[in-house]
Amino acid sequence: MSQTVCILGVTGSIGQSTLKILQQHPEQYSLFAVTAYSRIDELVEICKQFRPKVAVVPSSKVDELQKKLQAENLLDIEILQDEAGLIKVASSAEVDIVMAAIVGAAGLLPTLAAVKAGKRVLLANKEALVMSGDIMMQAAHEHHALLLPVDSEHNAIFQCLPQNYFQAERNGQPKLGVSQILLTASGGPFLHQSLEELKKVTPAQACKHPNWSMGRKISVDSATLMNKGLELIEACHLFAVEEQFVTVVVHPQSIIHSMVQYVDGSTLAQMGNPDMCTPIAHALAWPERIQTNVPALDLFLHNQLNFTAPDLIKFPALRLAREAMREGGLAPAILNAANEIAVEAFLKEQISFLQIPEIVEETLNQVENKSANSLELILEADQQSRKIAQQMLTS
Ligand code: NAD
Ligand code: MG
């Protein structure tokens, strides 16, 4: 039977890759709802091709979308707006699967709404989980949502864990013979740059990732290694382990997407060409497998796989994220909010590359950490951290 899909953030990099998979499997999946923030022309093209029932945009874009849909004679697509619209489609009774692919904190409430509605939630929007960790995982448990990782590393780890891992007790310890999670990192575009050279790198250089083509925010995060820091926190929540059970391994080829070590000396790895279509297809169809256009891995072309430890002096963002996870409470939400502000400022050339982790560290020092036991407290810390980080830009 065909399943209905809602793509939050359809115009983004993950949104586009998801459409590619849906297009290949029209008998299995149909698109019910799509959401976009700014690229209305792209959204209209998607509506023309996939005929979703609902489209969600910010209220400032409703008129534009309406006119453009009318011009294409697409009169039966309902338009909803703003966060209320996002939450409505993410939790709609007509949706089976939600792809959470909005970037940043803006995705938190819609993703949580999908989880609370008990959907199969394909989680790309790592910031939502970093901010709300325990609350999101608890909601998934209570509402029987299937929260499946799309982030390539977490999807790899999920594939390497025992099938019954998620029924086991969530107490911060690895279980069922698992001893360590090895989270791989490409090292980003500046892996071989010196600290001196990092002072002068530009947004264009930061967004030129050697292995993956992604949105601008995650590209900068990959360059600072904050992406790996956010992923470390993401892994701790998804797999219910304390941070010391997650080791970051720099593997510049991005062929191994992460690994799981077991107490008997086994290390399981998931490998493949770096293409997000693989983890997206895996999460869509799990526990089945469906076809993608990703070519099979040719190991004769990749006969050198390297592994090193990350340089925490050059890339302090990873250290800050690990510390935030260890500290717990609101620290990950504070880290995430400050990082979003700093990355945006770097992309606008208001600050230098090395100022990104400085702003994050200073915000963590200034905002009081408390226990993160309600969504209100998390959203409040998010707002406060943004304000403080913003002030640092102008001071
Ligand atoms: P992107 O910038 O290409 O797309 C972001 C999407 O979110 C767009 O559709 C945009 O319209 C929407 N959006 C942006 N701001 C919004 C707002 N305020 N309100 C509502 N919608 C908004 O980003 P991406 O690369 O596709 O990444 C999306 C998420 O997936 C991020 O959390 C990222 O960390 C994660 N992720 C991406 C990749 C990748 O390969 N691109 C890999 C792993 C994880
Ligand atoms: Mg990743």
XYZ file of C-alpha atoms and ligand atoms in Angstrom:
440
model
C 0.000 0.000 0.000
C 1.221 3.494 -0.807
C 2.436 5.642 2.086
C 1.964 9.382 2.327
C 4.943 11.646 2.947
C 5.362 15.164 4.300
C 8.685 16.858 3.543
C 9.552 19.704 5.903
C 12.158 21.773 4.048
C 11.503 20.360 0.576
C 13.547 23.001 -1.273
C 16.734 22.166 0.651
C 19.475 19.727 -0.161
C 17.937 16.864 1.855
C 14.451 17.761 0.592
C 15.653 17.477 -3.006
C 17.364 14.137 -2.405
C 14.168 12.846 -0.784
C 12.183 13.841 -3.870
C 14.618 11.869 -6.015
C 13.830 8.707 -4.049
C 10.066 9.311 -4.080
C 10.191 9.835 -7.818
C 11.794 6.428 -8.224
C 9.078 4.718 -6.183
C 5.754 6.319 -7.134
C 3.788 3.179 -6.348
C 5.168 3.074 -2.788
C 5.111 6.725 -1.733
C 2.969 9.760 -2.489
C 3.735 13.308 -1.442
C 1.041 14.799 0.779
C 2.660 18.025 2.008
C 5.712 20.148 1.324
C 7.153 23.193 3.084
C 9.575 25.911 2.023
C 10.893 29.112 3.514
C 12.100 31.297 0.682
C 12.582 29.618 -2.715
C 9.029 29.919 -4.020
C 9.856 29.293 -7.686
C 11.477 25.981 -6.752
C 8.471 25.129 -4.598
C 6.114 25.772 -7.518
C 8.194 23.481 -9.746
C 7.952 20.767 -7.075
C 4.178 21.293 -6.848
C 3.890 20.970 -10.631
C 5.798 17.731 -10.656
C 4.568 16.004 -7.481
C 1.075 17.485 -6.949
C 1.098 17.550 -3.130
C -2.206 18.334 -1.384
C -0.722 21.019 0.908
C 2.132 23.537 0.720
C 3.373 25.558 3.709
C 5.280 28.860 3.437
C 5.832 31.914 5.666
C 2.872 34.329 5.655
C 5.007 36.862 3.774
C 5.174 34.415 0.831
C 1.547 33.276 0.678
C 0.435 35.814 -1.977
C 3.389 35.068 -4.200
C 2.815 31.310 -3.939
C -0.912 31.658 -4.554
C -0.381 33.724 -7.729
C 2.265 31.375 -9.062
C 0.190 28.249 -8.369
C -2.780 29.890 -10.061
C -0.672 30.725 -13.097
C 0.160 27.019 -13.337
C -3.492 26.086 -12.873
C -2.656 24.291 -9.616
C -5.812 25.399 -7.856
C -6.352 22.406 -5.609
C -3.191 22.771 -3.509
C -4.064 24.086 -0.067
C -1.679 26.758 1.248
C -0.918 26.935 4.963
C 1.409 29.369 6.667
C 4.074 29.814 9.315
C 4.877 27.545 12.231
C 1.211 26.638 12.801
C 1.056 25.343 9.224
C 4.277 23.361 9.658
C 2.956 21.758 12.834
C -0.373 20.978 11.198
C 1.119 19.100 8.233
C 3.760 17.365 10.372
C 1.045 15.899 12.600
C -1.739 15.495 10.008
C -3.711 12.260 10.205
C -3.212 11.978 6.443
C 0.575 11.661 6.769
C 2.448 8.419 7.451
C 6.054 9.598 7.090
C 7.599 12.966 7.944
C 10.991 13.962 6.575
C 12.330 16.533 9.075
C 14.707 18.482 6.837
C 14.321 22.088 7.957
C 17.682 23.540 8.964
C 18.228 24.777 12.510
C 16.012 25.474 15.509
C 13.114 26.418 13.203
C 12.538 22.695 12.756
C 12.146 21.874 16.441
C 8.401 22.331 16.970
C 7.281 20.748 13.675
C 9.610 17.766 14.233
C 8.376 17.336 17.774
C 4.779 17.577 16.527
C 5.460 14.723 14.097
C 7.006 12.663 16.895
C 4.055 13.337 19.215
C 1.669 12.300 16.446
C 3.461 8.925 16.379
C 4.746 9.228 12.815
C 7.687 7.556 11.178
C 10.033 10.547 11.441
C 13.126 10.641 9.243
C 15.433 12.911 11.193
C 17.817 15.096 9.198
C 17.250 18.215 11.322
C 19.894 17.390 13.945
C 19.583 20.806 15.621
C 16.057 19.881 16.798
C 17.375 16.817 18.639
C 20.448 18.645 19.972
C 18.184 21.267 21.525
C 15.513 19.029 22.956
C 17.336 15.665 23.403
C 15.577 13.955 26.275
C 12.201 15.536 25.544
C 12.256 14.401 21.915
C 13.401 10.861 22.775
C 10.843 10.573 25.568
C 8.075 11.791 23.237
C 9.113 9.217 20.616
C 8.892 6.492 23.242
C 5.539 7.638 24.637
C 3.861 8.172 21.284
C 5.399 5.132 19.561
C 7.013 7.268 16.891
C 9.713 5.624 14.804
C 12.552 8.145 14.861
C 14.976 7.035 12.152
C 18.307 8.795 11.592
C 18.975 10.253 8.158
C 22.269 11.880 9.074
C 24.655 9.553 7.230
C 26.754 8.728 10.319
C 23.772 7.965 12.535
C 22.094 6.013 9.814
C 25.320 3.992 9.499
C 25.451 3.417 13.268
C 21.783 2.394 13.244
C 22.599 -0.148 10.531
C 25.539 -1.532 12.566
C 23.660 -1.884 15.868
C 21.802 -5.060 16.835
C 18.144 -4.969 15.715
C 16.815 -5.264 19.279
C 19.052 -2.426 20.555
C 16.156 0.003 20.799
C 14.096 -2.219 23.061
C 16.884 -2.229 25.673
C 16.963 0.086 28.687
C 18.132 3.663 27.975
C 20.629 4.299 30.775
C 23.623 5.961 29.133
C 25.584 2.696 28.849
C 26.165 0.835 25.593
C 24.385 -2.514 25.680
C 23.977 -5.866 23.932
C 27.723 -6.238 23.563
C 28.317 -2.783 22.074
C 31.408 -1.108 23.554
C 32.018 2.071 21.530
C 30.518 4.116 18.720
C 33.017 5.431 16.170
C 31.582 8.570 14.589
C 33.466 9.344 11.399
C 34.194 12.883 10.183
C 35.533 13.919 6.801
C 37.443 16.724 8.507
C 35.816 19.259 6.186
C 37.455 21.534 3.623
C 40.070 22.885 6.072
C 41.456 19.616 7.407
C 44.966 20.445 6.199
C 44.913 24.236 6.736
C 47.035 25.725 9.509
C 45.497 27.741 12.330
C 47.084 30.829 10.748
C 45.417 30.072 7.403
C 42.062 29.494 9.098
C 42.002 33.161 10.143
C 41.411 34.230 6.569
C 39.128 31.597 5.053
C 35.996 32.850 3.274
C 32.366 31.630 3.278
C 32.801 30.397 -0.303
C 35.801 28.273 0.742
C 33.953 26.985 3.804
C 30.945 25.960 1.713
C 33.058 23.939 -0.702
C 32.946 20.565 0.976
C 35.300 17.956 -0.494
C 32.824 15.025 -0.448
C 29.262 16.206 0.147
C 27.055 18.832 -1.459
C 24.891 20.355 1.292
C 23.089 23.489 2.494
C 25.246 26.456 3.496
C 24.720 26.218 7.261
C 25.735 22.565 7.566
C 28.640 23.203 5.177
C 30.066 25.838 7.529
C 29.392 23.511 10.473
C 31.401 20.827 8.674
C 34.259 23.265 8.192
C 34.395 24.216 11.911
C 33.693 20.599 12.987
C 30.663 21.939 14.885
C 28.710 19.575 12.645
C 30.584 16.680 14.242
C 29.932 18.202 17.647
C 26.195 18.413 16.947
C 26.359 14.846 15.645
C 28.103 13.670 18.790
C 25.186 15.055 20.821
C 22.724 13.592 18.316
C 24.350 10.152 18.691
C 24.223 10.281 22.492
C 20.464 10.881 22.374
C 19.564 8.516 19.553
C 21.595 5.629 20.929
C 21.240 6.470 24.653
C 24.940 6.569 25.484
C 27.063 9.008 27.458
C 29.547 11.066 25.442
C 32.592 9.028 26.458
C 31.198 6.117 24.439
C 31.363 8.115 21.205
C 34.802 8.543 19.607
C 35.240 10.895 16.661
C 37.469 9.497 13.904
C 38.594 11.693 11.014
C 38.257 9.689 7.808
C 38.739 12.083 4.881
C 37.402 9.764 2.152
C 33.850 9.564 3.623
C 33.487 5.962 2.465
C 32.932 4.488 5.904
C 29.979 6.432 7.311
C 30.542 5.333 10.937
C 31.220 2.195 12.954
C 30.172 0.259 16.027
C 32.626 -1.695 18.168
C 31.665 -4.739 20.204
C 33.152 -6.292 23.345
C 34.357 -9.355 21.402
C 36.742 -7.257 19.310
C 34.433 -6.854 16.299
C 34.076 -3.505 14.548
C 31.132 -3.179 12.141
C 31.182 -0.420 9.524
C 28.626 0.785 7.018
C 30.196 1.878 3.733
C 28.987 3.471 0.544
C 29.541 6.340 -1.843
C 28.859 9.666 -0.114
C 25.309 10.342 -1.320
C 22.445 11.206 1.039
C 20.032 9.219 -1.149
C 21.307 6.037 0.566
C 20.451 6.954 4.183
C 17.199 8.605 3.046
C 16.104 5.473 1.173
C 17.152 3.336 4.130
C 15.094 5.375 6.601
C 12.091 5.544 4.258
C 11.889 1.816 3.667
C 13.386 0.303 6.846
C 13.353 -2.607 7.569
C 12.996 -3.195 3.815
C 15.522 -1.977 1.242
C 14.627 -0.009 -1.866
C 16.544 0.855 -5.018
C 18.406 4.157 -5.418
C 20.569 5.512 -8.223
C 23.634 5.557 -5.970
C 26.288 3.437 -7.692
C 27.629 0.441 -5.794
C 30.891 1.145 -4.015
C 33.922 0.325 -6.152
C 36.561 -0.599 -3.588
C 39.278 -0.737 -6.242
C 38.749 3.001 -6.736
C 38.978 3.610 -2.979
C 41.900 1.470 -1.989
C 43.163 3.939 0.611
C 41.090 4.653 3.681
C 42.741 6.887 6.309
C 41.881 7.495 9.938
C 43.201 10.164 12.334
C 42.132 11.835 15.559
C 40.505 15.294 15.261
C 42.630 18.374 16.022
C 40.760 20.095 18.857
C 43.095 23.100 18.866
C 42.292 23.976 15.269
C 38.649 22.960 15.662
C 37.540 23.912 19.200
C 33.857 23.625 18.249
C 34.036 19.853 18.651
C 35.480 20.229 22.138
C 32.753 22.728 23.060
C 30.016 20.379 21.885
C 31.449 17.462 23.842
C 31.680 19.624 26.951
C 28.099 20.817 26.443
C 26.884 17.224 26.184
C 28.821 16.267 29.311
C 27.381 19.226 31.190
C 23.883 18.468 29.944
C 20.823 20.552 30.718
C 20.417 23.576 28.473
C 24.091 23.659 27.384
C 23.501 21.914 24.006
C 20.614 24.299 23.205
C 22.799 27.300 24.131
C 25.653 25.957 21.985
C 23.318 25.405 19.054
C 21.675 28.838 19.234
C 24.998 30.700 19.472
C 26.358 28.640 16.604
C 23.376 29.458 14.372
C 23.914 33.190 14.978
C 27.675 32.965 14.467
C 27.397 30.913 11.265
C 24.895 33.352 9.795
C 27.214 36.255 10.655
C 30.174 34.436 9.088
C 28.155 33.766 5.915
C 27.375 37.511 5.772
C 31.091 38.231 6.274
C 30.439 40.067 9.547
C 32.859 37.877 11.513
C 35.845 35.693 10.703
C 35.845 31.898 10.657
C 37.701 31.546 13.956
C 35.232 33.841 15.685
C 32.488 31.239 15.266
C 33.683 28.952 18.107
C 34.742 32.014 20.142
C 31.180 33.356 20.079
C 29.805 29.927 20.947
C 32.193 29.552 23.890
C 31.499 33.041 25.197
C 27.725 32.523 24.954
C 28.049 29.249 26.875
C 29.941 31.179 29.558
C 27.336 33.913 29.776
C 24.027 32.029 29.683
C 23.117 30.216 32.861
C 22.789 26.462 32.426
C 19.769 24.825 34.038
C 18.092 21.503 33.708
C 16.283 21.173 30.362
C 13.095 19.681 31.699
C 10.577 21.653 29.683
C 10.254 22.848 26.133
C 9.577 26.368 27.414
C 12.947 26.464 29.193
C 14.700 25.230 26.054
C 13.030 27.825 23.826
C 13.786 30.541 26.380
C 17.487 29.541 26.492
C 17.523 29.489 22.694
C 16.182 33.049 22.516
C 18.440 34.349 25.268
C 21.536 32.784 23.690
C 20.698 34.246 20.306
C 20.397 37.698 21.861
C 23.708 37.408 23.679
C 25.540 36.007 20.651
C 24.025 38.764 18.504
C 25.334 41.421 20.910
C 28.839 40.021 20.519
C 28.664 40.623 16.776
C 28.194 44.344 17.227
C 30.459 44.854 20.230
P 19.248 23.575 3.211
O 19.669 24.911 3.657
O 19.642 23.093 1.858
O 17.632 23.471 3.312
C 16.948 23.886 4.427
C 15.437 23.799 4.230
O 14.819 24.357 5.390
C 14.909 24.585 3.035
O 13.852 23.872 2.435
C 14.370 25.876 3.652
O 13.283 26.399 2.930
C 13.915 25.404 5.029
N 14.028 26.458 6.039
C 15.114 27.223 6.306
N 14.847 28.090 7.318
C 13.569 27.857 7.680
C 12.697 28.457 8.645
N 13.106 29.450 9.444
N 11.441 27.981 8.744
C 11.014 26.979 7.943
N 11.776 26.385 7.002
C 13.037 26.820 6.877
O 19.712 22.540 4.331
P 20.081 20.986 4.178
O 21.491 20.839 3.805
O 19.038 20.291 3.353
O 19.949 20.511 5.691
C 18.697 20.327 6.318
C 18.926 19.640 7.669
O 19.451 18.350 7.435
C 19.947 20.377 8.552
O 19.552 20.248 9.896
C 21.238 19.614 8.319
O 22.105 19.648 9.425
C 20.703 18.196 8.112
N 21.581 17.342 7.299
C 21.881 17.695 6.017
C 22.729 16.900 5.252
C 23.046 17.239 3.819
O 23.733 16.461 3.166
N 22.585 18.342 3.279
C 23.277 15.742 5.818
C 22.946 15.412 7.125
C 22.088 16.224 7.850
Mg 26.407 13.826 9.017
